[in-house]
mmCIF file with all atom_site columns, C-alpha atoms in Angstrom:
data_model
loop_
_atom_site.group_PDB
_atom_site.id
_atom_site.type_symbol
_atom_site.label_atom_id
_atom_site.label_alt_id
_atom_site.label_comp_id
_atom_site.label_asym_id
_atom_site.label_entity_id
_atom_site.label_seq_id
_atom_site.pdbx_PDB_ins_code
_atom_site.Cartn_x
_atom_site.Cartn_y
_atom_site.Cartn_z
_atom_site.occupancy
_atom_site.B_iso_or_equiv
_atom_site.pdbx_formal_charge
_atom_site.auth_seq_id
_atom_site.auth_comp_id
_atom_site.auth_asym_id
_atom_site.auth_atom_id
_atom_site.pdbx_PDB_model_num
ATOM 1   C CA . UNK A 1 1   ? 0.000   0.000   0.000  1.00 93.00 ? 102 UNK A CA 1
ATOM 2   C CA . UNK A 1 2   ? 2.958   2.249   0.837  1.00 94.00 ? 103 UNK A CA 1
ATOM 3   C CA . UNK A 1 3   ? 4.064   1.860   -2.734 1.00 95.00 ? 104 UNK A CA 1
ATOM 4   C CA . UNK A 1 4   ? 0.837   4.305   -3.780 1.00 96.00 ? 105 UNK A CA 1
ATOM 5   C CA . UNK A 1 5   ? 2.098   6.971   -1.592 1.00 96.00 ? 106 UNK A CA 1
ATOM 6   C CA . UNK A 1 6   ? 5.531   7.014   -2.934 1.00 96.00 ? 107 UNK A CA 1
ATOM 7   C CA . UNK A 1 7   ? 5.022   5.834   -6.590 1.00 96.00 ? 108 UNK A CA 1
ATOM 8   C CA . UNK A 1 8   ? 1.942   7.591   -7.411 1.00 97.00 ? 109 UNK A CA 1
ATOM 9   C CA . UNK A 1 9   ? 1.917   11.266  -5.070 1.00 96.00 ? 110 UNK A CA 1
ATOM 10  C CA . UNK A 1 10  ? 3.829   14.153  -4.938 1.00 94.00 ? 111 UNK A CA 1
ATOM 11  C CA . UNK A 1 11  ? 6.167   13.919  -1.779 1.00 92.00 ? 112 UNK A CA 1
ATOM 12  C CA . UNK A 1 12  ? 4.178   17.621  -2.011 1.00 90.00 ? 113 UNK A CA 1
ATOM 13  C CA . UNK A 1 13  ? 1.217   16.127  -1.409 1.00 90.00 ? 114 UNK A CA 1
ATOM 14  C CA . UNK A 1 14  ? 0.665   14.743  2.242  1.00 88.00 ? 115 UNK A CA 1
ATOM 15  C CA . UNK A 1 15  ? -0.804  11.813  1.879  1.00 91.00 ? 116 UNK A CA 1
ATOM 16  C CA . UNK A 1 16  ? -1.298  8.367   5.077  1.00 91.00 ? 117 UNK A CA 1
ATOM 17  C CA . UNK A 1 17  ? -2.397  5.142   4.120  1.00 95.00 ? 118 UNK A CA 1
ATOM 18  C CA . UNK A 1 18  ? -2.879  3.545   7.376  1.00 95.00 ? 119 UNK A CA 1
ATOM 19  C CA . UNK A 1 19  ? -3.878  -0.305  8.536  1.00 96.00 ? 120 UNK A CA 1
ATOM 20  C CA . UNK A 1 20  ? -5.300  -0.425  11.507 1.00 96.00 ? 121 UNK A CA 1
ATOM 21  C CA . UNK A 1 21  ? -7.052  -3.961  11.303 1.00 97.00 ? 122 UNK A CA 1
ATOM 22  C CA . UNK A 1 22  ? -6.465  -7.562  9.789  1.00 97.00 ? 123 UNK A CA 1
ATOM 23  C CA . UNK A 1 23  ? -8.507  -9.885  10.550 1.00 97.00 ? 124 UNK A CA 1
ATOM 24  C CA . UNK A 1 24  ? -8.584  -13.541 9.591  1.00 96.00 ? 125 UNK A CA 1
ATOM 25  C CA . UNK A 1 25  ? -8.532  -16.981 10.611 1.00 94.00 ? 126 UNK A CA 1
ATOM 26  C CA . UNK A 1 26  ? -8.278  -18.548 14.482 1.00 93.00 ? 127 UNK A CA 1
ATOM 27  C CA . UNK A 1 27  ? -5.439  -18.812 16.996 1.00 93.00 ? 128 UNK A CA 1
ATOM 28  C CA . UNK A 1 28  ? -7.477  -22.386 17.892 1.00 94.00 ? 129 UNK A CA 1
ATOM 29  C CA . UNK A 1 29  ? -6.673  -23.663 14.083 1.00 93.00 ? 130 UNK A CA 1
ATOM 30  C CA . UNK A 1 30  ? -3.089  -21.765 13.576 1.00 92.00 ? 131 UNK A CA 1
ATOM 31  C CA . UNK A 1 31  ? -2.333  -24.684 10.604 1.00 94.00 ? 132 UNK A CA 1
ATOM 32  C CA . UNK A 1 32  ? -5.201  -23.716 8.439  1.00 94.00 ? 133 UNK A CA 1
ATOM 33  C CA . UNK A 1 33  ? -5.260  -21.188 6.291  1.00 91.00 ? 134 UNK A CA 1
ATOM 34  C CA . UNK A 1 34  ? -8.585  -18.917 6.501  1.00 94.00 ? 135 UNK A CA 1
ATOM 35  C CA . UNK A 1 35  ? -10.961 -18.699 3.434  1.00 92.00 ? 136 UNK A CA 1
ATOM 36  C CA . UNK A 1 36  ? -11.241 -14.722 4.286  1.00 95.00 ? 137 UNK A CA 1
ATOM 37  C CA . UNK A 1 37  ? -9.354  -12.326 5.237  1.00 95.00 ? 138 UNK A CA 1
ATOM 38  C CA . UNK A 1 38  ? -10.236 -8.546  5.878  1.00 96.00 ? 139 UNK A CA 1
ATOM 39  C CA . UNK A 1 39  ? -8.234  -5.315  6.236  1.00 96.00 ? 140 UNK A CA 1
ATOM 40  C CA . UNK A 1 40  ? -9.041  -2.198  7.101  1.00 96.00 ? 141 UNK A CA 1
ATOM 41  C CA . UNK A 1 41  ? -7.384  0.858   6.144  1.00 95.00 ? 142 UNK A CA 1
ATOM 42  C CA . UNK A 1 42  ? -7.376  4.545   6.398  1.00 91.00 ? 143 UNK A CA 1
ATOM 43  C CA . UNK A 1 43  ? -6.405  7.198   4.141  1.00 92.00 ? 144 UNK A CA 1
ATOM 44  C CA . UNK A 1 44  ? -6.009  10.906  4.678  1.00 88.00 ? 145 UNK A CA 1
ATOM 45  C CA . UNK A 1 45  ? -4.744  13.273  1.986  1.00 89.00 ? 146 UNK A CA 1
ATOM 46  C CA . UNK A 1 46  ? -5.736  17.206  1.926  1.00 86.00 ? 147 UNK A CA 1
ATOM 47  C CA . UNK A 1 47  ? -6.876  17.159  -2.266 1.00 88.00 ? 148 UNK A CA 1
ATOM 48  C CA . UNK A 1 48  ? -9.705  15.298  -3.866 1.00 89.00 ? 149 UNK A CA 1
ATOM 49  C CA . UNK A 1 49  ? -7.443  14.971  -6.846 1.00 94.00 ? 150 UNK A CA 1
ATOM 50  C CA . UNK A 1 50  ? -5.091  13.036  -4.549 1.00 94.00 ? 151 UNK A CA 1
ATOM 51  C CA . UNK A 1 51  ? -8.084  11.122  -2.545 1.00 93.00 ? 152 UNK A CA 1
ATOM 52  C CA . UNK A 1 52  ? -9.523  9.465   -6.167 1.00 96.00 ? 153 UNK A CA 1
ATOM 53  C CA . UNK A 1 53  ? -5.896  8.759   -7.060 1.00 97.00 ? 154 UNK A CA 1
ATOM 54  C CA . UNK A 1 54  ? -5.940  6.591   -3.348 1.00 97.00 ? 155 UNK A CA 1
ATOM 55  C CA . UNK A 1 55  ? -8.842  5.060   -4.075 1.00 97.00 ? 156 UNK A CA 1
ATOM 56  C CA . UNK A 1 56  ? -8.357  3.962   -7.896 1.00 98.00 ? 157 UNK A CA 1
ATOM 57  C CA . UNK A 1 57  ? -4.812  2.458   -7.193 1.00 97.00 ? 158 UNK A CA 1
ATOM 58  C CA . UNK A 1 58  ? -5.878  0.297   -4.290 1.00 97.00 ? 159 UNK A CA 1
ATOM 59  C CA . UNK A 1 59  ? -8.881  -1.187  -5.908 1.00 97.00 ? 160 UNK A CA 1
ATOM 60  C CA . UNK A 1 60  ? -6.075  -1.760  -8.682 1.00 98.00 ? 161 UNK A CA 1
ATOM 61  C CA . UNK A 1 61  ? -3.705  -3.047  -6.172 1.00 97.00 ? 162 UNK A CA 1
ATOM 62  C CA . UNK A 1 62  ? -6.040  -5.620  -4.884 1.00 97.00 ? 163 UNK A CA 1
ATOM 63  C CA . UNK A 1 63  ? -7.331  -6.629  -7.938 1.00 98.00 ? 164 UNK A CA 1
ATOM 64  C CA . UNK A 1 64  ? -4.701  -7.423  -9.457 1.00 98.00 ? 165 UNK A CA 1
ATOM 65  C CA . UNK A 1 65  ? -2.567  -8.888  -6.116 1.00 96.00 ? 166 UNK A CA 1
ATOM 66  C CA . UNK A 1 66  ? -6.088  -11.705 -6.505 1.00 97.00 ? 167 UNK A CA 1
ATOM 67  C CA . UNK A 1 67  ? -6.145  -12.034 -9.798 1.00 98.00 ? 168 UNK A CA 1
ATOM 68  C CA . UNK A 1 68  ? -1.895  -13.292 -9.436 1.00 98.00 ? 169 UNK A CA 1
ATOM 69  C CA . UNK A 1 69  ? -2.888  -15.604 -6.336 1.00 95.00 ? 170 UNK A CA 1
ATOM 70  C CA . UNK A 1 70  ? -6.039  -17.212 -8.094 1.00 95.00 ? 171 UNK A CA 1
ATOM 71  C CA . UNK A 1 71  ? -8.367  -15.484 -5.214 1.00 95.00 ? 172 UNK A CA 1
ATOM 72  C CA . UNK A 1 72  ? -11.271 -13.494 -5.518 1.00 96.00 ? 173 UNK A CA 1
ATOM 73  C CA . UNK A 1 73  ? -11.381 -9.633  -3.746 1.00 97.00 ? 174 UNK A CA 1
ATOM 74  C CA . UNK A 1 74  ? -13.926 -7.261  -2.269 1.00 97.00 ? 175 UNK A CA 1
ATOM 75  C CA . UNK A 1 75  ? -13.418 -3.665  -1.996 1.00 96.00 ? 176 UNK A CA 1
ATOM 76  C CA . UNK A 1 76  ? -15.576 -1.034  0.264  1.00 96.00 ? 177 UNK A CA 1
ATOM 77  C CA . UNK A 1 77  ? -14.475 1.672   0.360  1.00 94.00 ? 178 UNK A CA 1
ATOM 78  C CA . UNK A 1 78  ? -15.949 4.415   2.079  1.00 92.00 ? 179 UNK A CA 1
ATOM 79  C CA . UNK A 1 79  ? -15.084 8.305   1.779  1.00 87.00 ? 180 UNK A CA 1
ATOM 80  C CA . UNK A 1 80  ? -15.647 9.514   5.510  1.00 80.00 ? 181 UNK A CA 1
ATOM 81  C CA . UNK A 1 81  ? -13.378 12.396  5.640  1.00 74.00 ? 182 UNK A CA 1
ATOM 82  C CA . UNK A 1 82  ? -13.250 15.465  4.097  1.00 78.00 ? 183 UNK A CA 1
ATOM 83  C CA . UNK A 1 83  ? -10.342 18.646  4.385  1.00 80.00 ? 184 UNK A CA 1
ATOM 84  C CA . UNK A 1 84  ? -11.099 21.232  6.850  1.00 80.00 ? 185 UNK A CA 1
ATOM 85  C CA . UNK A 1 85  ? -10.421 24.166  5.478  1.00 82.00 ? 186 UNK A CA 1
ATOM 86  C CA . UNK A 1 86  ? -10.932 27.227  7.667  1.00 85.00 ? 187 UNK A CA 1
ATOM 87  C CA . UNK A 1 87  ? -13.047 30.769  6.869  1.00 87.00 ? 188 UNK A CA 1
ATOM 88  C CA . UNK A 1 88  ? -11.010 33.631  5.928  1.00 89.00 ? 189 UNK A CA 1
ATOM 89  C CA . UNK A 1 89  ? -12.383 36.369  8.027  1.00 91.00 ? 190 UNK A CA 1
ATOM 90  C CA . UNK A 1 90  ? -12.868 33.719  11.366 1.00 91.00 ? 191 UNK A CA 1
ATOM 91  C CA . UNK A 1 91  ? -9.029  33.029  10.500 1.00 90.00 ? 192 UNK A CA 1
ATOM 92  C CA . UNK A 1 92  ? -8.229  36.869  10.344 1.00 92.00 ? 193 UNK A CA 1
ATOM 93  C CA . UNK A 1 93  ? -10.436 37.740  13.352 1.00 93.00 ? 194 UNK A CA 1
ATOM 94  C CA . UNK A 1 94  ? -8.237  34.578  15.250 1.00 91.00 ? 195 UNK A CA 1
ATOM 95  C CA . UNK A 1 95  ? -5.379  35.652  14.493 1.00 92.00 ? 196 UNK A CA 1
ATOM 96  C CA . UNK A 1 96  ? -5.618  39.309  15.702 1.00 93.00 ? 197 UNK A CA 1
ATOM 97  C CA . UNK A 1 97  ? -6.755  38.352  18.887 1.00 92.00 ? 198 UNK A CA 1
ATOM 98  C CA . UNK A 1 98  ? -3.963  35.816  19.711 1.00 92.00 ? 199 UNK A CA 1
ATOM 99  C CA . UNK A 1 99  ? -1.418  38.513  18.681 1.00 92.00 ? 200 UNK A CA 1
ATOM 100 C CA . UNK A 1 100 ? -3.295  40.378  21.397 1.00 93.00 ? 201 UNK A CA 1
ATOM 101 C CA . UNK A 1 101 ? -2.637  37.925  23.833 1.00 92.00 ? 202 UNK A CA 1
ATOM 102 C CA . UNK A 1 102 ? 0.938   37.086  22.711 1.00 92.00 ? 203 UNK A CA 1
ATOM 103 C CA . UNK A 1 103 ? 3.628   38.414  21.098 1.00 89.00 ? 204 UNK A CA 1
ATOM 104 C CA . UNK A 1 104 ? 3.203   38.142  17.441 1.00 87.00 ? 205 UNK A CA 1
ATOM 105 C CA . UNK A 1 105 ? 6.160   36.093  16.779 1.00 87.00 ? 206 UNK A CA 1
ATOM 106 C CA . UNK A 1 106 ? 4.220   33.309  19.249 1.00 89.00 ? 207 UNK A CA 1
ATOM 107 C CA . UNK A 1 107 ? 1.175   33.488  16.247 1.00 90.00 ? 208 UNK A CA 1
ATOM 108 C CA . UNK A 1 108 ? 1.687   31.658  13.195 1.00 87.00 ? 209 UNK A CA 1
ATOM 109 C CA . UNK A 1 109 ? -0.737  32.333  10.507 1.00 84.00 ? 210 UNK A CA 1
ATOM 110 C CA . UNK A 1 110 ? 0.512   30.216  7.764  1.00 82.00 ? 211 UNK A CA 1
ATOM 111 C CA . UNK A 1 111 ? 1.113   26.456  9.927  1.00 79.00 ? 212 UNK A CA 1
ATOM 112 C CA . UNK A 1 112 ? 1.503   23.776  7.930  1.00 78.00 ? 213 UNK A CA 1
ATOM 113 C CA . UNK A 1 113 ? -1.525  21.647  7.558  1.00 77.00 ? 214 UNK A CA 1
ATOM 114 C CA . UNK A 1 114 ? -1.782  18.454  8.910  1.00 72.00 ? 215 UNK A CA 1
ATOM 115 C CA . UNK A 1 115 ? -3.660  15.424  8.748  1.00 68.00 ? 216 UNK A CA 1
ATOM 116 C CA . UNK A 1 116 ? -5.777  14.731  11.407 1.00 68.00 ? 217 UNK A CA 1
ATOM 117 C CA . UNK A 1 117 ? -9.227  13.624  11.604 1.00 65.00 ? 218 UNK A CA 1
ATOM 118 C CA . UNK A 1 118 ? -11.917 16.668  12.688 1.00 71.00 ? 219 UNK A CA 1
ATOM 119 C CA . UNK A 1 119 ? -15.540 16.501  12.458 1.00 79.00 ? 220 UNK A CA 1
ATOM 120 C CA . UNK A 1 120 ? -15.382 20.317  12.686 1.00 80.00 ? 221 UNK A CA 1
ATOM 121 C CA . UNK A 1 121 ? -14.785 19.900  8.979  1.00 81.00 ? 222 UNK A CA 1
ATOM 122 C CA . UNK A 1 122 ? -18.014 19.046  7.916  1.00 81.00 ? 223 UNK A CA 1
ATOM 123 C CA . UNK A 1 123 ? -19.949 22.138  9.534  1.00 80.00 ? 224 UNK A CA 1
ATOM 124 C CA . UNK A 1 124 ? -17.107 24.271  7.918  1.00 81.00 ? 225 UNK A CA 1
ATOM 125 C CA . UNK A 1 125 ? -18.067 22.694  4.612  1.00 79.00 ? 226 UNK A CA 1
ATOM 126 C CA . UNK A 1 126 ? -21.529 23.036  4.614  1.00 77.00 ? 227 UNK A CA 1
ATOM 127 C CA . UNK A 1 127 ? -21.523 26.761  5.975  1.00 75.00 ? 228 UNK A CA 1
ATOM 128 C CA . UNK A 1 128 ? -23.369 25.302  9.221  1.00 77.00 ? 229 UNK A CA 1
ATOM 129 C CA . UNK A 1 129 ? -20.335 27.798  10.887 1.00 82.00 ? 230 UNK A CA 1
ATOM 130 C CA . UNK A 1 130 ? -19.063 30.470  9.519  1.00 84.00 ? 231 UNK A CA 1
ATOM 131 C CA . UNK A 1 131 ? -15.567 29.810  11.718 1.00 83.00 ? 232 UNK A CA 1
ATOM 132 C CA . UNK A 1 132 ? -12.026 28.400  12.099 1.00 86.00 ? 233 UNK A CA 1
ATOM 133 C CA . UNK A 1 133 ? -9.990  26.199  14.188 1.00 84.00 ? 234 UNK A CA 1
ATOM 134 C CA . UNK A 1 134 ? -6.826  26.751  15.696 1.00 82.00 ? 235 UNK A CA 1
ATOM 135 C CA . UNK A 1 135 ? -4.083  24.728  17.369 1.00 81.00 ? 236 UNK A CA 1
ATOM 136 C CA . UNK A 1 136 ? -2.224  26.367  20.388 1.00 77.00 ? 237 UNK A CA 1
ATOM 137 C CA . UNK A 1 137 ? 1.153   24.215  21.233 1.00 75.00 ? 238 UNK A CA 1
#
């Protein structure tokens, strides 16, 4: 799966392909091999240029990784996420009134994005809020 990331994005382009589940056969039956397996992955990437890209080369990668072992595959794969990205003004407004509160060399306007998960995201997409979030360290 790693080989997406690095053969198919920009190092530009932040982009995680995470497992965080396997699941298949018994510790009770160690010597026989299970008829299914499933994995369960996560991706986060901050373009939707980038997120089809994910999706269309693992669906490929499986594929073709069951067509070579004579097995059959099943892909779900569910968009959940979407990129927070934060109103202009709300981020303006923010930023003043840390610099009041700090010196402005403390503020920085222009962090570098990262890839979290945060429901905020959705009510920032849909105008529910007009807003922004902000990270103090």
């Amino acid at each position: 799966l790693q080989t997406i990331v690095s053969r198919n994005i920009s190092p530009n382009n932040a982009t995680v392909i995470s497992v965080g589940a396997i699941q298949g056969g018994s510790f009770n039956s160690v010597n026989v091999m299970p008829s299914e397996i499933r994995i369960g992955c996560i991706t986060r990437s901050f373009t939707k240029l980038v997120r089809h890209i994910i999706e269309r080369r693992i669906k490929e990668l499986a594929h073709g990784l069951a067509q070579i072992l004579g097995c059959t595959v099943q892909i779900e794969y569910n968009r959940l996420g979407t990129t927070l990205v934060n109103h202009d003004e709300e981020t303006t407004r923010a930023v003043k009134a840390a610099e009041s509160l700090v010196d402005k060399e403390h503020v920085n306007a222009n962090a570098t994005p990262f890839t979290s998960g945060e429901d905020f995201a959705y009510f920032l997409k849909k105008d529910l809020v007009i807003a922004c979030i902000w990270v103090m360290e």
